[in-house]
PDB file of C-alpha atoms in Angstrom:
ATOM      1  CA  UNK O   1      -0.072  -0.125  -0.143  1.00 38.00           C
ATOM      2  CA  UNK O   2       1.396   3.565  -0.686  1.00 39.00           C
ATOM      3  CA  UNK O   3       2.349   5.406   2.234  1.00 40.00           C
ATOM      4  CA  UNK O   4       0.074   8.192   2.566  1.00 37.00           C
ATOM      5  CA  UNK O   5       2.218  10.067   5.103  1.00 34.00           C
ATOM      6  CA  UNK O   6       5.944  10.143   3.600  1.00 40.00           C
ATOM      7  CA  UNK O   7       8.647  11.245   5.793  1.00 39.00           C
ATOM      8  CA  UNK O   8       9.577  14.952   5.610  1.00 40.00           C
ATOM      9  CA  UNK O   9      12.483  15.901   3.803  1.00 45.00           C
ATOM     10  CA  UNK O  10      15.548  16.446   6.087  1.00 44.00           C
ATOM     11  CA  UNK O  11      16.420  19.840   6.922  1.00 42.00           C
ATOM     12  CA  UNK O  12      19.805  21.062   5.797  1.00 51.00           C
ATOM     13  CA  UNK O  13      22.559  20.674   8.274  1.00 45.00           C
ATOM     14  CA  UNK O  14      23.531  24.387   8.448  1.00 45.00           C
ATOM     15  CA  UNK O  15      19.872  25.284   9.131  1.00 44.00           C
ATOM     16  CA  UNK O  16      19.820  22.940  12.093  1.00 36.00           C
ATOM     17  CA  UNK O  17      22.876  24.324  13.565  1.00 42.00           C
ATOM     18  CA  UNK O  18      21.610  27.773  13.211  1.00 43.00           C
ATOM     19  CA  UNK O  19      18.447  26.712  14.784  1.00 42.00           C
ATOM     20  CA  UNK O  20      20.095  24.938  17.750  1.00 43.00           C
ATOM     21  CA  UNK O  21      22.461  27.754  18.532  1.00 42.00           C
ATOM     22  CA  UNK O  22      19.437  30.258  18.640  1.00 47.00           C
ATOM     23  CA  UNK O  23      17.578  28.014  21.065  1.00 46.00           C
ATOM     24  CA  UNK O  24      20.573  27.781  23.265  1.00 55.00           C
ATOM     25  CA  UNK O  25      21.104  31.530  23.536  1.00 72.00           C
ATOM     26  CA  UNK O  26      19.420  33.186  26.397  1.00 87.00           C
ATOM     27  CA  UNK O  27      17.427  36.500  26.074  1.00 90.00           C
ATOM     28  CA  UNK O  28      20.481  38.433  27.280  1.00 91.00           C
ATOM     29  CA  UNK O  29      22.857  36.942  24.892  1.00 90.00           C
ATOM     30  CA  UNK O  30      20.379  37.715  21.845  1.00 91.00           C
ATOM     31  CA  UNK O  31      19.761  41.172  23.255  1.00 89.00           C
ATOM     32  CA  UNK O  32      23.472  41.767  23.522  1.00 90.00           C
ATOM     33  CA  UNK O  33      23.804  41.109  19.665  1.00 90.00           C
ATOM     34  CA  UNK O  34      20.558  42.852  18.921  1.00 89.00           C
ATOM     35  CA  UNK O  35      20.553  46.442  17.124  1.00 90.00           C
ATOM     36  CA  UNK O  36      17.404  47.275  18.981  1.00 92.00           C
ATOM     37  CA  UNK O  37      18.871  50.190  20.864  1.00 93.00           C
ATOM     38  CA  UNK O  38      15.867  51.264  23.037  1.00 93.00           C
ATOM     39  CA  UNK O  39      15.369  47.732  24.191  1.00 94.00           C
ATOM     40  CA  UNK O  40      19.208  47.256  24.891  1.00 94.00           C
ATOM     41  CA  UNK O  41      19.046  50.421  26.805  1.00 94.00           C
ATOM     42  CA  UNK O  42      16.192  49.155  28.958  1.00 95.00           C
ATOM     43  CA  UNK O  43      17.522  45.961  29.512  1.00 94.00           C
ATOM     44  CA  UNK O  44      20.939  47.315  30.762  1.00 95.00           C
ATOM     45  CA  UNK O  45      19.081  49.258  33.497  1.00 95.00           C
ATOM     46  CA  UNK O  46      16.951  46.255  34.236  1.00 95.00           C
ATOM     47  CA  UNK O  47      20.338  44.153  34.685  1.00 95.00           C
ATOM     48  CA  UNK O  48      21.909  46.979  36.798  1.00 96.00           C
ATOM     49  CA  UNK O  49      18.809  47.375  39.108  1.00 96.00           C
ATOM     50  CA  UNK O  50      18.811  43.501  39.667  1.00 96.00           C
ATOM     51  CA  UNK O  51      22.200  43.561  40.958  1.00 96.00           C
ATOM     52  CA  UNK O  52      23.856  41.670  37.711  1.00 96.00           C
ATOM     53  CA  UNK O  53      26.550  44.420  37.379  1.00 96.00           C
ATOM     54  CA  UNK O  54      28.804  42.140  35.064  1.00 96.00           C
ATOM     55  CA  UNK O  55      25.986  41.686  32.537  1.00 95.00           C
ATOM     56  CA  UNK O  56      24.754  45.347  32.773  1.00 96.00           C
ATOM     57  CA  UNK O  57      28.552  46.529  32.244  1.00 96.00           C
ATOM     58  CA  UNK O  58      28.638  44.311  29.094  1.00 96.00           C
ATOM     59  CA  UNK O  59      25.246  45.777  27.791  1.00 95.00           C
ATOM     60  CA  UNK O  60      26.069  49.355  28.540  1.00 96.00           C
ATOM     61  CA  UNK O  61      29.381  48.656  26.591  1.00 95.00           C
ATOM     62  CA  UNK O  62      27.524  47.461  23.713  1.00 95.00           C
ATOM     63  CA  UNK O  63      25.532  50.592  23.546  1.00 95.00           C
ATOM     64  CA  UNK O  64      28.482  53.127  23.427  1.00 95.00           C
ATOM     65  CA  UNK O  65      28.798  53.451  19.657  1.00 94.00           C
ATOM     66  CA  UNK O  66      25.161  53.500  19.170  1.00 94.00           C
ATOM     67  CA  UNK O  67      24.483  56.339  21.489  1.00 95.00           C
ATOM     68  CA  UNK O  68      27.593  58.462  20.522  1.00 94.00           C
ATOM     69  CA  UNK O  69      26.702  62.235  20.113  1.00 93.00           C
ATOM     70  CA  UNK O  70      23.146  61.749  21.670  1.00 94.00           C
ATOM     71  CA  UNK O  71      21.769  62.703  24.898  1.00 94.00           C
ATOM     72  CA  UNK O  72      22.157  59.280  26.429  1.00 95.00           C
ATOM     73  CA  UNK O  73      25.958  59.014  25.773  1.00 96.00           C
ATOM     74  CA  UNK O  74      27.143  60.356  29.117  1.00 96.00           C
ATOM     75  CA  UNK O  75      24.472  58.064  30.816  1.00 97.00           C
ATOM     76  CA  UNK O  76      25.655  55.154  29.160  1.00 97.00           C
ATOM     77  CA  UNK O  77      29.246  55.988  29.851  1.00 97.00           C
ATOM     78  CA  UNK O  78      28.715  56.606  33.518  1.00 98.00           C
ATOM     79  CA  UNK O  79      26.724  53.697  34.164  1.00 97.00           C
ATOM     80  CA  UNK O  80      29.366  51.364  32.273  1.00 97.00           C
ATOM     81  CA  UNK O  81      31.894  52.637  34.773  1.00 97.00           C
ATOM     82  CA  UNK O  82      29.403  52.358  37.717  1.00 97.00           C
ATOM     83  CA  UNK O  83      28.576  48.656  36.787  1.00 97.00           C
ATOM     84  CA  UNK O  84      32.255  47.785  36.808  1.00 97.00           C
ATOM     85  CA  UNK O  85      32.553  49.540  40.334  1.00 97.00           C
ATOM     86  CA  UNK O  86      29.618  47.910  41.772  1.00 96.00           C
ATOM     87  CA  UNK O  87      30.845  44.382  40.337  1.00 95.00           C
ATOM     88  CA  UNK O  88      34.203  44.892  42.313  1.00 93.00           C
ATOM     89  CA  UNK O  89      36.434  45.509  39.017  1.00 95.00           C
ATOM     90  CA  UNK O  90      38.109  48.626  40.306  1.00 94.00           C
ATOM     91  CA  UNK O  91      40.785  48.829  37.979  1.00 94.00           C
ATOM     92  CA  UNK O  92      38.253  49.017  34.954  1.00 96.00           C
ATOM     93  CA  UNK O  93      36.123  51.332  36.968  1.00 97.00           C
ATOM     94  CA  UNK O  94      39.004  53.635  37.861  1.00 97.00           C
ATOM     95  CA  UNK O  95      40.024  54.017  34.086  1.00 96.00           C
ATOM     96  CA  UNK O  96      36.316  54.396  33.048  1.00 97.00           C
ATOM     97  CA  UNK O  97      35.458  56.947  35.613  1.00 97.00           C
ATOM     98  CA  UNK O  98      38.710  58.862  34.596  1.00 96.00           C
ATOM     99  CA  UNK O  99      37.620  58.740  31.030  1.00 96.00           C
ATOM    100  CA  UNK O 100      34.225  59.958  31.772  1.00 97.00           C
ATOM    101  CA  UNK O 101      35.357  63.003  33.758  1.00 96.00           C
ATOM    102  CA  UNK O 102      37.645  64.168  31.025  1.00 96.00           C
ATOM    103  CA  UNK O 103      35.228  63.538  28.417  1.00 96.00           C
ATOM    104  CA  UNK O 104      31.945  64.878  30.194  1.00 96.00           C
ATOM    105  CA  UNK O 105      32.999  67.723  32.611  1.00 94.00           C
ATOM    106  CA  UNK O 106      29.663  69.294  32.794  1.00 94.00           C
ATOM    107  CA  UNK O 107      27.648  66.086  32.957  1.00 96.00           C
ATOM    108  CA  UNK O 108      25.244  65.943  35.911  1.00 95.00           C
ATOM    109  CA  UNK O 109      26.988  62.715  36.694  1.00 96.00           C
ATOM    110  CA  UNK O 110      30.580  64.225  36.933  1.00 94.00           C
ATOM    111  CA  UNK O 111      30.446  65.129  40.559  1.00 92.00           C
ATOM    112  CA  UNK O 112      29.593  61.583  41.680  1.00 94.00           C
ATOM    113  CA  UNK O 113      31.822  60.244  39.106  1.00 96.00           C
ATOM    114  CA  UNK O 114      34.808  62.055  40.407  1.00 96.00           C
ATOM    115  CA  UNK O 115      34.063  60.842  43.897  1.00 96.00           C
ATOM    116  CA  UNK O 116      33.632  57.087  42.797  1.00 97.00           C
ATOM    117  CA  UNK O 117      37.135  57.865  40.809  1.00 97.00           C
ATOM    118  CA  UNK O 118      38.558  58.720  44.377  1.00 97.00           C
ATOM    119  CA  UNK O 119      37.179  55.537  45.958  1.00 97.00           C
ATOM    120  CA  UNK O 120      38.591  53.375  43.118  1.00 97.00           C
ATOM    121  CA  UNK O 121      41.803  54.823  43.869  1.00 97.00           C
ATOM    122  CA  UNK O 122      41.495  54.604  47.526  1.00 97.00           C
ATOM    123  CA  UNK O 123      40.408  50.796  47.017  1.00 95.00           C
ATOM    124  CA  UNK O 124      43.526  50.099  44.873  1.00 93.00           C
ATOM    125  CA  UNK O 125      45.992  51.120  47.756  1.00 95.00           C
ATOM    126  CA  UNK O 126      48.099  48.639  49.848  1.00 93.00           C
ATOM    127  CA  UNK O 127      48.564  47.587  53.688  1.00 92.00           C
ATOM    128  CA  UNK O 128      51.243  49.777  55.097  1.00 92.00           C
ATOM    129  CA  UNK O 129      54.062  47.064  54.892  1.00 92.00           C
ATOM    130  CA  UNK O 130      53.627  47.379  51.061  1.00 92.00           C
ATOM    131  CA  UNK O 131      54.339  50.073  48.518  1.00 92.00           C
ATOM    132  CA  UNK O 132      52.642  53.199  49.232  1.00 94.00           C
ATOM    133  CA  UNK O 133      53.039  54.721  45.906  1.00 95.00           C
ATOM    134  CA  UNK O 134      49.113  54.268  45.282  1.00 95.00           C
ATOM    135  CA  UNK O 135      48.488  55.908  48.718  1.00 96.00           C
ATOM    136  CA  UNK O 136      50.261  59.147  47.584  1.00 96.00           C
ATOM    137  CA  UNK O 137      48.257  59.063  44.222  1.00 96.00           C
ATOM    138  CA  UNK O 138      45.061  58.749  46.193  1.00 97.00           C
ATOM    139  CA  UNK O 139      45.759  61.413  48.701  1.00 97.00           C
ATOM    140  CA  UNK O 140      46.751  63.833  45.913  1.00 97.00           C
ATOM    141  CA  UNK O 141      43.569  63.279  43.946  1.00 96.00           C
ATOM    142  CA  UNK O 142      41.453  63.460  47.193  1.00 97.00           C
ATOM    143  CA  UNK O 143      42.995  66.834  47.958  1.00 96.00           C
ATOM    144  CA  UNK O 144      42.538  68.063  44.779  1.00 95.00           C
ATOM    145  CA  UNK O 145      38.808  67.099  44.778  1.00 95.00           C
ATOM    146  CA  UNK O 146      38.404  69.018  48.147  1.00 95.00           C
ATOM    147  CA  UNK O 147      39.675  72.143  46.618  1.00 94.00           C
ATOM    148  CA  UNK O 148      37.090  71.779  43.955  1.00 90.00           C
ATOM    149  CA  UNK O 149      34.246  70.786  46.305  1.00 90.00           C
ATOM    150  CA  UNK O 150      35.125  71.913  49.615  1.00 90.00           C
ATOM    151  CA  UNK O 151      31.624  71.218  51.094  1.00 91.00           C
ATOM    152  CA  UNK O 152      29.252  68.472  49.504  1.00 90.00           C
ATOM    153  CA  UNK O 153      27.594  64.999  50.299  1.00 92.00           C
ATOM    154  CA  UNK O 154      30.915  63.418  49.987  1.00 95.00           C
ATOM    155  CA  UNK O 155      33.221  65.706  51.983  1.00 95.00           C
ATOM    156  CA  UNK O 156      33.027  63.490  55.256  1.00 96.00           C
ATOM    157  CA  UNK O 157      33.778  60.359  53.374  1.00 96.00           C
ATOM    158  CA  UNK O 158      37.130  62.170  51.649  1.00 97.00           C
ATOM    159  CA  UNK O 159      38.254  63.273  55.115  1.00 97.00           C
ATOM    160  CA  UNK O 160      37.697  59.612  56.359  1.00 97.00           C
ATOM    161  CA  UNK O 161      39.770  58.400  53.377  1.00 97.00           C
ATOM    162  CA  UNK O 162      42.538  60.904  54.087  1.00 97.00           C
ATOM    163  CA  UNK O 163      42.645  59.808  57.768  1.00 97.00           C
ATOM    164  CA  UNK O 164      42.922  56.331  56.951  1.00 97.00           C
ATOM    165  CA  UNK O 165      45.648  56.911  54.229  1.00 97.00           C
ATOM    166  CA  UNK O 166      47.663  59.125  56.429  1.00 97.00           C
ATOM    167  CA  UNK O 167      47.606  56.654  59.458  1.00 97.00           C
ATOM    168  CA  UNK O 168      48.881  54.167  57.002  1.00 96.00           C
ATOM    169  CA  UNK O 169      51.863  56.296  55.988  1.00 97.00           C
ATOM    170  CA  UNK O 170      52.694  57.112  59.671  1.00 97.00           C
ATOM    171  CA  UNK O 171      52.667  53.670  60.462  1.00 97.00           C
ATOM    172  CA  UNK O 172      55.024  52.622  57.707  1.00 96.00           C
ATOM    173  CA  UNK O 173      57.538  55.344  58.656  1.00 97.00           C
ATOM    174  CA  UNK O 174      57.234  54.197  62.332  1.00 97.00           C
ATOM    175  CA  UNK O 175      57.704  50.513  61.707  1.00 97.00           C
ATOM    176  CA  UNK O 176      60.531  50.897  59.217  1.00 96.00           C
ATOM    177  CA  UNK O 177      62.508  52.842  61.725  1.00 97.00           C
ATOM    178  CA  UNK O 178      61.354  50.514  64.745  1.00 97.00           C
ATOM    179  CA  UNK O 179      62.619  47.600  62.680  1.00 97.00           C
ATOM    180  CA  UNK O 180      66.300  48.554  63.654  1.00 98.00           C
ATOM    181  CA  UNK O 181      65.352  48.329  67.223  1.00 98.00           C
ATOM    182  CA  UNK O 182      64.018  44.934  66.680  1.00 97.00           C
ATOM    183  CA  UNK O 183      67.090  43.688  65.147  1.00 97.00           C
ATOM    184  CA  UNK O 184      69.095  45.321  68.148  1.00 97.00           C
ATOM    185  CA  UNK O 185      70.840  47.877  66.141  1.00 97.00           C
ATOM    186  CA  UNK O 186      70.337  50.508  68.765  1.00 97.00           C
ATOM    187  CA  UNK O 187      72.386  53.197  67.286  1.00 97.00           C
ATOM    188  CA  UNK O 188      70.634  53.192  63.978  1.00 97.00           C
ATOM    189  CA  UNK O 189      67.244  52.660  65.605  1.00 97.00           C
ATOM    190  CA  UNK O 190      67.658  55.980  67.661  1.00 98.00           C
ATOM    191  CA  UNK O 191      68.807  57.766  64.525  1.00 98.00           C
ATOM    192  CA  UNK O 192      66.091  56.508  62.310  1.00 98.00           C
ATOM    193  CA  UNK O 193      63.295  57.118  65.039  1.00 98.00           C
ATOM    194  CA  UNK O 194      64.353  60.629  65.779  1.00 97.00           C
ATOM    195  CA  UNK O 195      64.435  61.179  61.862  1.00 98.00           C
ATOM    196  CA  UNK O 196      60.866  60.207  61.594  1.00 97.00           C
ATOM    197  CA  UNK O 197      59.706  62.825  63.822  1.00 97.00           C
ATOM    198  CA  UNK O 198      62.003  65.339  62.689  1.00 97.00           C
ATOM    199  CA  UNK O 199      60.385  64.923  59.017  1.00 96.00           C
ATOM    200  CA  UNK O 200      56.962  64.450  60.400  1.00 95.00           C
ATOM    201  CA  UNK O 201      56.251  65.876  63.970  1.00 96.00           C
ATOM    202  CA  UNK O 202      52.530  65.144  63.977  1.00 95.00           C
ATOM    203  CA  UNK O 203      53.048  61.531  63.211  1.00 97.00           C
ATOM    204  CA  UNK O 204      50.114  59.602  65.023  1.00 97.00           C
ATOM    205  CA  UNK O 205      52.468  57.103  66.644  1.00 98.00           C
ATOM    206  CA  UNK O 206      54.576  60.195  68.144  1.00 98.00           C
ATOM    207  CA  UNK O 207      54.394  58.479  71.598  1.00 98.00           C
ATOM    208  CA  UNK O 208      55.525  55.087  70.716  1.00 98.00           C
ATOM    209  CA  UNK O 209      58.345  56.591  68.495  1.00 98.00           C
ATOM    210  CA  UNK O 210      59.589  58.756  71.503  1.00 98.00           C
ATOM    211  CA  UNK O 211      59.231  55.514  73.766  1.00 98.00           C
ATOM    212  CA  UNK O 212      61.369  53.414  71.292  1.00 98.00           C
ATOM    213  CA  UNK O 213      63.779  56.324  70.955  1.00 98.00           C
ATOM    214  CA  UNK O 214      64.610  56.406  74.588  1.00 97.00           C
ATOM    215  CA  UNK O 215      64.764  52.829  74.867  1.00 98.00           C
ATOM    216  CA  UNK O 216      67.179  52.596  71.884  1.00 98.00           C
ATOM    217  CA  UNK O 217      69.280  55.210  73.584  1.00 97.00           C
ATOM    218  CA  UNK O 218      69.569  53.514  76.869  1.00 97.00           C
ATOM    219  CA  UNK O 219      70.351  49.851  75.352  1.00 97.00           C
ATOM    220  CA  UNK O 220      72.902  51.532  73.038  1.00 97.00           C
ATOM    221  CA  UNK O 221      74.405  52.957  76.162  1.00 96.00           C
ATOM    222  CA  UNK O 222      74.044  49.782  78.272  1.00 95.00           C
ATOM    223  CA  UNK O 223      75.911  47.940  75.607  1.00 94.00           C
ATOM    224  CA  UNK O 224      78.736  50.563  74.950  1.00 93.00           C
ATOM    225  CA  UNK O 225      82.408  50.330  75.993  1.00 94.00           C
ATOM    226  CA  UNK O 226      82.875  52.015  79.332  1.00 90.00           C
ATOM    227  CA  UNK O 227      84.284  55.113  78.322  1.00 91.00           C
ATOM    228  CA  UNK O 228      81.414  55.765  75.908  1.00 93.00           C
ATOM    229  CA  UNK O 229      78.649  55.102  78.478  1.00 93.00           C
ATOM    230  CA  UNK O 230      78.584  58.425  80.264  1.00 94.00           C
ATOM    231  CA  UNK O 231      77.704  60.283  77.055  1.00 94.00           C
ATOM    232  CA  UNK O 232      75.416  57.828  75.946  1.00 95.00           C
ATOM    233  CA  UNK O 233      73.254  57.419  79.111  1.00 95.00           C
ATOM    234  CA  UNK O 234      73.205  61.287  79.168  1.00 96.00           C
ATOM    235  CA  UNK O 235      71.621  61.169  75.717  1.00 96.00           C
ATOM    236  CA  UNK O 236      69.177  58.676  76.977  1.00 96.00           C
ATOM    237  CA  UNK O 237      68.363  61.010  80.024  1.00 96.00           C
ATOM    238  CA  UNK O 238      67.603  63.756  77.327  1.00 97.00           C
ATOM    239  CA  UNK O 239      65.007  61.447  75.551  1.00 97.00           C
ATOM    240  CA  UNK O 240      63.470  60.390  78.919  1.00 97.00           C
ATOM    241  CA  UNK O 241      62.921  63.936  80.049  1.00 97.00           C
ATOM    242  CA  UNK O 242      61.603  64.930  76.561  1.00 97.00           C
ATOM    243  CA  UNK O 243      59.147  61.979  76.733  1.00 97.00           C
ATOM    244  CA  UNK O 244      57.931  62.599  80.261  1.00 97.00           C
ATOM    245  CA  UNK O 245      57.363  66.199  79.479  1.00 97.00           C
ATOM    246  CA  UNK O 246      55.135  65.367  76.749  1.00 97.00           C
ATOM    247  CA  UNK O 247      53.483  62.242  77.844  1.00 97.00           C
ATOM    248  CA  UNK O 248      53.461  62.442  81.729  1.00 97.00           C
ATOM    249  CA  UNK O 249      50.619  59.935  81.909  1.00 97.00           C
ATOM    250  CA  UNK O 250      51.917  57.459  79.454  1.00 97.00           C
ATOM    251  CA  UNK O 251      51.711  53.585  80.014  1.00 97.00           C
ATOM    252  CA  UNK O 252      55.332  53.574  79.306  1.00 97.00           C
ATOM    253  CA  UNK O 253      56.238  56.049  82.129  1.00 96.00           C
ATOM    254  CA  UNK O 254      56.644  53.299  84.666  1.00 96.00           C
ATOM    255  CA  UNK O 255      59.217  51.446  82.596  1.00 96.00           C
ATOM    256  CA  UNK O 256      61.257  54.414  81.495  1.00 97.00           C
ATOM    257  CA  UNK O 257      61.306  55.712  85.031  1.00 96.00           C
ATOM    258  CA  UNK O 258      63.119  52.625  86.179  1.00 96.00           C
ATOM    259  CA  UNK O 259      65.550  53.047  83.323  1.00 96.00           C
ATOM    260  CA  UNK O 260      66.158  56.514  84.250  1.00 96.00           C
ATOM    261  CA  UNK O 261      66.674  55.770  87.699  1.00 95.00           C
ATOM    262  CA  UNK O 262      69.473  53.174  86.619  1.00 94.00           C
ATOM    263  CA  UNK O 263      70.866  55.603  84.246  1.00 94.00           C
ATOM    264  CA  UNK O 264      71.063  58.299  86.985  1.00 93.00           C
ATOM    265  CA  UNK O 265      72.837  55.756  89.301  1.00 91.00           C
ATOM    266  CA  UNK O 266      75.489  55.154  86.641  1.00 90.00           C
ATOM    267  CA  UNK O 267      75.981  58.741  86.157  1.00 90.00           C
ATOM    268  CA  UNK O 268      76.313  59.567  89.921  1.00 88.00           C
ATOM    269  CA  UNK O 269      78.620  56.624  90.223  1.00 79.00           C
ATOM    270  CA  UNK O 270      80.758  57.992  87.374  1.00 60.00           C
ATOM    271  CA  UNK O 271      80.710  61.364  89.183  1.00 64.00           C
ATOM    272  CA  UNK O 272      82.151  60.227  92.327  1.00 55.00           C
ATOM    273  CA  UNK O 273      85.037  58.154  90.653  1.00 51.00           C
TER     274      UNK O 273
END
């Protein structure tokens, strides 16, 4: 009997592949390749509002050429940078915000973009033990921002960042000088600690620095040959009086008082010889 329902002709392999590819692609991927600018623009914001920042960054990025020269250009550029920032890609965000600031100096987004750029610089800084070049870069940019915007919504955060960064620099100087004390090179420690305060009298670790300066002087004198000890105990005594006059209620006072008594005993004994 003749088959009343013949088998359909086989579809071409290329068409099948294309059909399968399209069926596997998500709405996001299809929109990313689309030329429907209003729909892509809306999806970019939908993704951003949903917290899908990596995807929103890519979607905004794909719109850049299409919106060039239009009223949406600065919005797309800003939210591209902001998406990278929210995603945690601070290096890309820093570069994007910097480009935005120079390209759109009069945009309503520029004020916030400048602050976000500062925050990217701040996040790129390192612990006090490491290279502080990024710290100096961030401080310079924050201070420049405060000249242009002395009072705005971001001023308190800027001063908080400055305080954090300056504390980091102070600690690096203090810890670097103190290292000589740790390795028991008391002469070098005394010189290095004195130099820290000579160059930065307002270092927030001033009390600790002066304490270790006095300790280094005492231990240097204690370990010296007899003919040098008198002069070096006198140096310690000077450091001791400088410390107690500035920090009379310090937790270090009791220890230093004890060392001062020993140094004075030595000096009195030497005087009677």
